[in-house]
mmCIF file of C-alpha atoms in Angstrom:
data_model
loop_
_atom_site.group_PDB
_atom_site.id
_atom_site.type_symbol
_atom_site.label_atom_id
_atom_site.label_comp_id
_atom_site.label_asym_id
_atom_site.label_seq_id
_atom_site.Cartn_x
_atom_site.Cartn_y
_atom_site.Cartn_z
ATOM 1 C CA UNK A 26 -12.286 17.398 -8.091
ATOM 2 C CA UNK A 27 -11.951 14.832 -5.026
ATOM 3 C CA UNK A 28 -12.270 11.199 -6.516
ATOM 4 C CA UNK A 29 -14.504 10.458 -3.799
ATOM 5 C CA UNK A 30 -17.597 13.648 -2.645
ATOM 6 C CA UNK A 31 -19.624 14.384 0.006
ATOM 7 C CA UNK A 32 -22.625 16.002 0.925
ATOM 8 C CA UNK A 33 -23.627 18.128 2.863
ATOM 9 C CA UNK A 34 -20.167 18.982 4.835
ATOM 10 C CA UNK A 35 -22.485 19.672 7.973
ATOM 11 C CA UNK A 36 -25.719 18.567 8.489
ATOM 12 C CA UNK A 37 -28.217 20.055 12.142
ATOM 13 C CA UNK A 38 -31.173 17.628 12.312
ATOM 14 C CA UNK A 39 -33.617 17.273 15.245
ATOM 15 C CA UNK A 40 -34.201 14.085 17.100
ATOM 16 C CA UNK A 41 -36.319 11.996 15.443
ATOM 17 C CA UNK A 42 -35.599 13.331 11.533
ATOM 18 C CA UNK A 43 -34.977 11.123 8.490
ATOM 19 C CA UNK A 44 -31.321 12.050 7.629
ATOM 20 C CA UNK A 45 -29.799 11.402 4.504
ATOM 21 C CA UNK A 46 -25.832 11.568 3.828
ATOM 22 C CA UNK A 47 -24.305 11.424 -0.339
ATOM 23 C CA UNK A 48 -21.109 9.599 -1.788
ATOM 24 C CA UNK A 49 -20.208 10.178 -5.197
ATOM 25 C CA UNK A 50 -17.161 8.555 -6.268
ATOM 26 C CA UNK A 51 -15.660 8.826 -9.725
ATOM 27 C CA UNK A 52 -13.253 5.894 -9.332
ATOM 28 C CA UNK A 53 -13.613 2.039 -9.914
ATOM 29 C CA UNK A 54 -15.023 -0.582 -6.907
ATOM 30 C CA UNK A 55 -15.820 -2.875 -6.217
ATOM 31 C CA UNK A 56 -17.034 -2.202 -2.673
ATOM 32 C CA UNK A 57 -17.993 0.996 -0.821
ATOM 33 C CA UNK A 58 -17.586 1.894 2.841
ATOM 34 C CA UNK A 59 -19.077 3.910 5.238
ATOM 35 C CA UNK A 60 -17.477 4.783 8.159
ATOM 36 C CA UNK A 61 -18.633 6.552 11.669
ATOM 37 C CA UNK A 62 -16.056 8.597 13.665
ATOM 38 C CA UNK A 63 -17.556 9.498 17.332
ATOM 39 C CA UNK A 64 -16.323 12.794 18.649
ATOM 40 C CA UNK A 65 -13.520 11.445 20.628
ATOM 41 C CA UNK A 66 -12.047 9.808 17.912
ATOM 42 C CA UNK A 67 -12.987 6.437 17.581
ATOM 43 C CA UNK A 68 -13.983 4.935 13.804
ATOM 44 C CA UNK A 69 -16.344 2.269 13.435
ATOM 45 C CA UNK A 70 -17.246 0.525 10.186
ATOM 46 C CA UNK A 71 -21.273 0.774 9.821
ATOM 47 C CA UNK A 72 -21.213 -0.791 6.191
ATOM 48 C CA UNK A 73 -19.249 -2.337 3.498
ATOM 49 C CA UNK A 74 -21.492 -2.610 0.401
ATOM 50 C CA UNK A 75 -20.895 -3.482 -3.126
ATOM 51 C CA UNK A 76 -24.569 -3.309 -4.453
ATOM 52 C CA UNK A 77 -28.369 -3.164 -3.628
ATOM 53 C CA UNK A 78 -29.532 -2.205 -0.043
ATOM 54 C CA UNK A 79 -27.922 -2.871 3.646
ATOM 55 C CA UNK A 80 -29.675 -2.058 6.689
ATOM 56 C CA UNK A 81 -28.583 -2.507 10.576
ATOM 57 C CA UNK A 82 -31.278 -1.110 12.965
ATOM 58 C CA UNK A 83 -31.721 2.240 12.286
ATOM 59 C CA UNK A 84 -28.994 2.662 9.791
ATOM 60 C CA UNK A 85 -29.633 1.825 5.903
ATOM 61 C CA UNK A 86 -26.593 2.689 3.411
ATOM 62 C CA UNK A 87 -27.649 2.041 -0.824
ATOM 63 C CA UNK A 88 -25.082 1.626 -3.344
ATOM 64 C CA UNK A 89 -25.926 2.155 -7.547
ATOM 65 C CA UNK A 90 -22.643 1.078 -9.655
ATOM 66 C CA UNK A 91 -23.881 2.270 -12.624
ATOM 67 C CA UNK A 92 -24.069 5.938 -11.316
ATOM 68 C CA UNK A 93 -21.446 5.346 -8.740
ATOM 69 C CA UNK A 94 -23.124 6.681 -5.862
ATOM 70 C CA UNK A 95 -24.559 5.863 -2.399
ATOM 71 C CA UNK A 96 -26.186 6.726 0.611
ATOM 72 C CA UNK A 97 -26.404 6.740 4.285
ATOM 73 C CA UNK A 98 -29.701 7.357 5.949
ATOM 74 C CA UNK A 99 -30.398 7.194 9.296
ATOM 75 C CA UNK A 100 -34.465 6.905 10.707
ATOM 76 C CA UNK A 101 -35.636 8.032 13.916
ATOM 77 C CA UNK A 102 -32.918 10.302 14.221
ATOM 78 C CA UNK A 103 -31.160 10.226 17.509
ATOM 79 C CA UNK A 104 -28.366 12.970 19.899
ATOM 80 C CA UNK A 105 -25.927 10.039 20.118
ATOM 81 C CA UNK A 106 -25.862 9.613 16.233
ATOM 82 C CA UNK A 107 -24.090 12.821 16.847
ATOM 83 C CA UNK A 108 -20.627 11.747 14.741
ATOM 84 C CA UNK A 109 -18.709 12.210 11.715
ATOM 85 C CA UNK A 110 -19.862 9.867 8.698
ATOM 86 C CA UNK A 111 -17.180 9.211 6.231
ATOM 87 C CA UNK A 112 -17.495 7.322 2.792
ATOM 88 C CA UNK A 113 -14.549 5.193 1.456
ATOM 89 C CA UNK A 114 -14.094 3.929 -1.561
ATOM 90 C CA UNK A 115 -10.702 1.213 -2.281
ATOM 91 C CA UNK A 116 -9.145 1.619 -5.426
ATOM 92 C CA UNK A 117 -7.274 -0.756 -6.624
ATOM 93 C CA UNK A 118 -4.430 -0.842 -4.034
ATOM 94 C CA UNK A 119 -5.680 2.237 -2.524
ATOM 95 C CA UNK A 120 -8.626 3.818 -0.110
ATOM 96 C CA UNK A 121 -9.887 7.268 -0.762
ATOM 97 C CA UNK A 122 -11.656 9.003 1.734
ATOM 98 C CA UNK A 123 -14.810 11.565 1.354
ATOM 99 C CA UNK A 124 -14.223 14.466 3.398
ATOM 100 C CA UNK A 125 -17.012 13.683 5.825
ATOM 101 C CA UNK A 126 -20.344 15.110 7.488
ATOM 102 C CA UNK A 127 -20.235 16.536 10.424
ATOM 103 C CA UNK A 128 -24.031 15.361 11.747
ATOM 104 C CA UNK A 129 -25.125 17.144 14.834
ATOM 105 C CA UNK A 130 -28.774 15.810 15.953
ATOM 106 C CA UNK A 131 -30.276 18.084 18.652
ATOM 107 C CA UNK A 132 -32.593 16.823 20.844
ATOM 108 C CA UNK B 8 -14.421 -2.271 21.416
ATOM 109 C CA UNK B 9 -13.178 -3.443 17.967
ATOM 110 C CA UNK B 10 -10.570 -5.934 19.524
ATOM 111 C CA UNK B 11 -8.141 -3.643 18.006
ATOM 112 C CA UNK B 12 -5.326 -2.640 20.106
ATOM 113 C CA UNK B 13 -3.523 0.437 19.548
ATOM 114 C CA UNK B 14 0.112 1.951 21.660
ATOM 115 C CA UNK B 15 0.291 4.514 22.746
ATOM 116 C CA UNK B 16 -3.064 6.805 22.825
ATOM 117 C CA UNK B 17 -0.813 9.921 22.904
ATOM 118 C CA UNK B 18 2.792 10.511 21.866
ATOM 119 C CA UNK B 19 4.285 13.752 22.186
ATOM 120 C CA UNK B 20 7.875 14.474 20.799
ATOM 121 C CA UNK B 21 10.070 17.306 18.756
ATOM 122 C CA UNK B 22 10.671 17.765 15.443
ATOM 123 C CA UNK B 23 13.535 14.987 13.902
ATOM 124 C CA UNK B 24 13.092 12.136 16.013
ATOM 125 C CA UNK B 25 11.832 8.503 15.867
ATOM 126 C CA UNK B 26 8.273 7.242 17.142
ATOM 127 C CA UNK B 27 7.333 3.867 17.170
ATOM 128 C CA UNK B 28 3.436 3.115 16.776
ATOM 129 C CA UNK B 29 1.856 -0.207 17.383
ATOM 130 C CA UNK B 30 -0.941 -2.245 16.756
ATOM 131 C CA UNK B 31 -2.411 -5.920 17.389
ATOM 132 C CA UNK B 32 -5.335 -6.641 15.809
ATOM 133 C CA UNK B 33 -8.377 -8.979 16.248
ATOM 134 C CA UNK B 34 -7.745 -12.433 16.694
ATOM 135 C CA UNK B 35 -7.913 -14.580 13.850
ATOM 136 C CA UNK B 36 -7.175 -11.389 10.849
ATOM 137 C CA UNK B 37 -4.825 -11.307 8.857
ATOM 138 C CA UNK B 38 -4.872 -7.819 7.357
ATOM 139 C CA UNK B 39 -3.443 -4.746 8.853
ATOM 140 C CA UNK B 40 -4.152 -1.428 7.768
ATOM 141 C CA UNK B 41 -2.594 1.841 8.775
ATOM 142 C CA UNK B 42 -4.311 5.599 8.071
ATOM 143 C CA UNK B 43 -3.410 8.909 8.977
ATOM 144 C CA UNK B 44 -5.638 11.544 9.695
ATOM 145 C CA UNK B 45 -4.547 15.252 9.927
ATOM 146 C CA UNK B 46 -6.683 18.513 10.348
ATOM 147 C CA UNK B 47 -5.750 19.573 6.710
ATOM 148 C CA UNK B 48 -5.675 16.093 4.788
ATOM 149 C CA UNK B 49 -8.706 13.950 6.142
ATOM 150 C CA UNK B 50 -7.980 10.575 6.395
ATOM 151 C CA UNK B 51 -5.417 9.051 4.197
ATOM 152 C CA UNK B 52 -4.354 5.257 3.706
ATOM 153 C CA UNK B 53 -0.853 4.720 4.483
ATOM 154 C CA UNK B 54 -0.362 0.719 3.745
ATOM 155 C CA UNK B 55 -1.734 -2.407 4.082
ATOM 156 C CA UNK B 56 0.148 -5.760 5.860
ATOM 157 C CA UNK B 57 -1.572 -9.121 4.812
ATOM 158 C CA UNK B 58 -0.025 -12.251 6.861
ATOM 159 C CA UNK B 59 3.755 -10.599 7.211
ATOM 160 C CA UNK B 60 3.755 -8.749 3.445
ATOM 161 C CA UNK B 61 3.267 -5.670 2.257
ATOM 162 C CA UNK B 62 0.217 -6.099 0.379
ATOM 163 C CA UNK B 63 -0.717 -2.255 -0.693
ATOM 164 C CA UNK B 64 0.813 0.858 -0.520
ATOM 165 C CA UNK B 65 -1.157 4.402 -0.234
ATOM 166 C CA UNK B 66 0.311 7.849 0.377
ATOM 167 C CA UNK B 67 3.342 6.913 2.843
ATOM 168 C CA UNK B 68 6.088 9.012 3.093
ATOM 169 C CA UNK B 69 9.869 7.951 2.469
ATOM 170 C CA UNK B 70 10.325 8.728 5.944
ATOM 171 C CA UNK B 71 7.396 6.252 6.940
ATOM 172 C CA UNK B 72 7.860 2.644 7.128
ATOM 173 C CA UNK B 73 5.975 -0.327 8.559
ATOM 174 C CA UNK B 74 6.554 -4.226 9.232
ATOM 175 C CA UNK B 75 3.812 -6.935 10.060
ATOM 176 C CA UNK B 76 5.794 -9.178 12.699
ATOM 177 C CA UNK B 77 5.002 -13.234 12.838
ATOM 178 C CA UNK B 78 2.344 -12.912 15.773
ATOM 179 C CA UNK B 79 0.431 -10.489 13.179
ATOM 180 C CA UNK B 80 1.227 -7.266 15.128
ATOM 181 C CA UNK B 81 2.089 -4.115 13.431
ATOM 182 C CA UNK B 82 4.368 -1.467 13.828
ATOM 183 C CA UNK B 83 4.552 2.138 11.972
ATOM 184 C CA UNK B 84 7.836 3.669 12.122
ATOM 185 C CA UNK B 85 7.911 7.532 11.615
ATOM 186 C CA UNK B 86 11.602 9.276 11.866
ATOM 187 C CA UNK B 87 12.722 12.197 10.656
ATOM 188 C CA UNK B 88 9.670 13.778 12.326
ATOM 189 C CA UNK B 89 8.250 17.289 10.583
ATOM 190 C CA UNK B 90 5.349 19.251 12.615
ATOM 191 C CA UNK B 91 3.140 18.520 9.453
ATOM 192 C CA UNK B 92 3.179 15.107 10.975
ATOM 193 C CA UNK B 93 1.485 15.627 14.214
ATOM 194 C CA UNK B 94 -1.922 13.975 13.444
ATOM 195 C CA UNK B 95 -4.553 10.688 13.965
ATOM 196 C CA UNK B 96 -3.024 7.541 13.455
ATOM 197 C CA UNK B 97 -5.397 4.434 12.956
ATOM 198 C CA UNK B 98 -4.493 1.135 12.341
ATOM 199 C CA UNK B 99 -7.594 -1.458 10.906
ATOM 200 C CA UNK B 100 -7.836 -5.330 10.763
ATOM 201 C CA UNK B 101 -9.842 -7.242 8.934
ATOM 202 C CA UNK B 102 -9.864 -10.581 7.351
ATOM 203 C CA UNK B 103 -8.588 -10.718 4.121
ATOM 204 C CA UNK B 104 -10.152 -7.181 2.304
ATOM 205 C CA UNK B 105 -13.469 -7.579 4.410
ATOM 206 C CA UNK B 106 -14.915 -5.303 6.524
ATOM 207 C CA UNK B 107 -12.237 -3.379 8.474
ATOM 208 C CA UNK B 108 -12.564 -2.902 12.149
ATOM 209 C CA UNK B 109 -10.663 0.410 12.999
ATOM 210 C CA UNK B 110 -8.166 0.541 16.599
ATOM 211 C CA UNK B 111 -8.690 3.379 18.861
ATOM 212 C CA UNK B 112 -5.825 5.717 17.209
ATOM 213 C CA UNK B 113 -2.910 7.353 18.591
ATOM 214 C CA UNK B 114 -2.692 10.921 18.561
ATOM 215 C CA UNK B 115 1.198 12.010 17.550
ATOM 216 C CA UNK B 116 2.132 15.855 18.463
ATOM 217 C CA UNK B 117 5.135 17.259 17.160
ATOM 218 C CA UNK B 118 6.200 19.976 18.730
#
């Protein structure tokens, strides 16, 4: 079992859908990440959260400790949200990766 | 743009030699990060620089080795080079273990 899950591996949504992307982790933080990777490459950091809510425009990401999980969701769904989203999760010295969802939004 | 710089974008070489990766990050952090990311493995965490010293260490080979020079740029050496190697490589600043802001990558082929 991968310390730190994802889900759904893909994800087809059209424009304008509520999308929702899972992290389960099973080890100890005290911060979770969540990461965007475009198609060319590039990774931007979206969030680093270590409780509670964050939102930036049309991106929200939750966090609960206690059942060490979290979410991305994404309103108002949009074709250049098109990307890779990627949960991390530091442990102690470390950074384990979820595998990522590959999030295709069709307009 | 992060304010991460990454050299070069592409690097293609044969199997047992040297590369040389680099990476200057933003202004002002201290951190450095390096991550590989291969086809079969995802993203992995290689090590962490904080301020000249190795401050963590993830899965980086023997063959793998890094140094944070006084002007806070980074460089990942890779020798020995296997065609399991060919993959992503990302280097992330941030200040202190804050948010990370991730270069561009270079892609390494080993042929």
């Amino acid at each position: 079992k991968n310390e730190v899950e994802q889900s759904p591996q893909n994800l087809t949504a059209q424009e304008g859908e509520f999308i929702t992307i899972n992290c389960s982790y099973s080890v100890g933080i005290s911060a979770l990440h969540w990461l965007q990777q475009h198609p060319g490459g590039g990774i931007v950091s979206l969030f680093m959260l270590s409780s509670g809510k964050k939102k930036h425009g049309r991106l929200i990401a939750t966090i609960n400790i206690q059942e060490k999980h979290s979410s991305l969701h994404i309103t108002a769904s949009h074709p250049r949200d098109s990307a890779v989203y990627i949960c991390a999760a530091p442990n102690n010295n470390d950074m384990r990766f979820g595998a990522g969802t590959r999030l295709t939004v069709k307009p | 743009d992060s304010g991460v710089t990454q050299t070069p974008k592409h690097l293609i070489t044969a199997t047992g030699q040297r590369v040389t990766l680099r990476c200057s990050p933003r202004s002002g952090d201290l951190s450095v990060y390096w991550y590989q990311q291969s086809l079969d493995q995802g993203l992995q965490f290689l090590i962490q620089y904080y301020n000249g010293e190795e401050r963590a260490k993830g899965n980086i080979l023997e063959r793998f080795s890094a140094q944070q020079f006084p002007d806070l740029h980074s460089e990942l050496n890779l020798s020995s080079l296997e065609l399991g190697d060919s993959a992503l490589y990302f280097c992330a600043s941030s200040v202190t273990n804050n948010e990370q802001f991730f270069g561009p990558g270079t892609r390494l082929t080993v042929l």
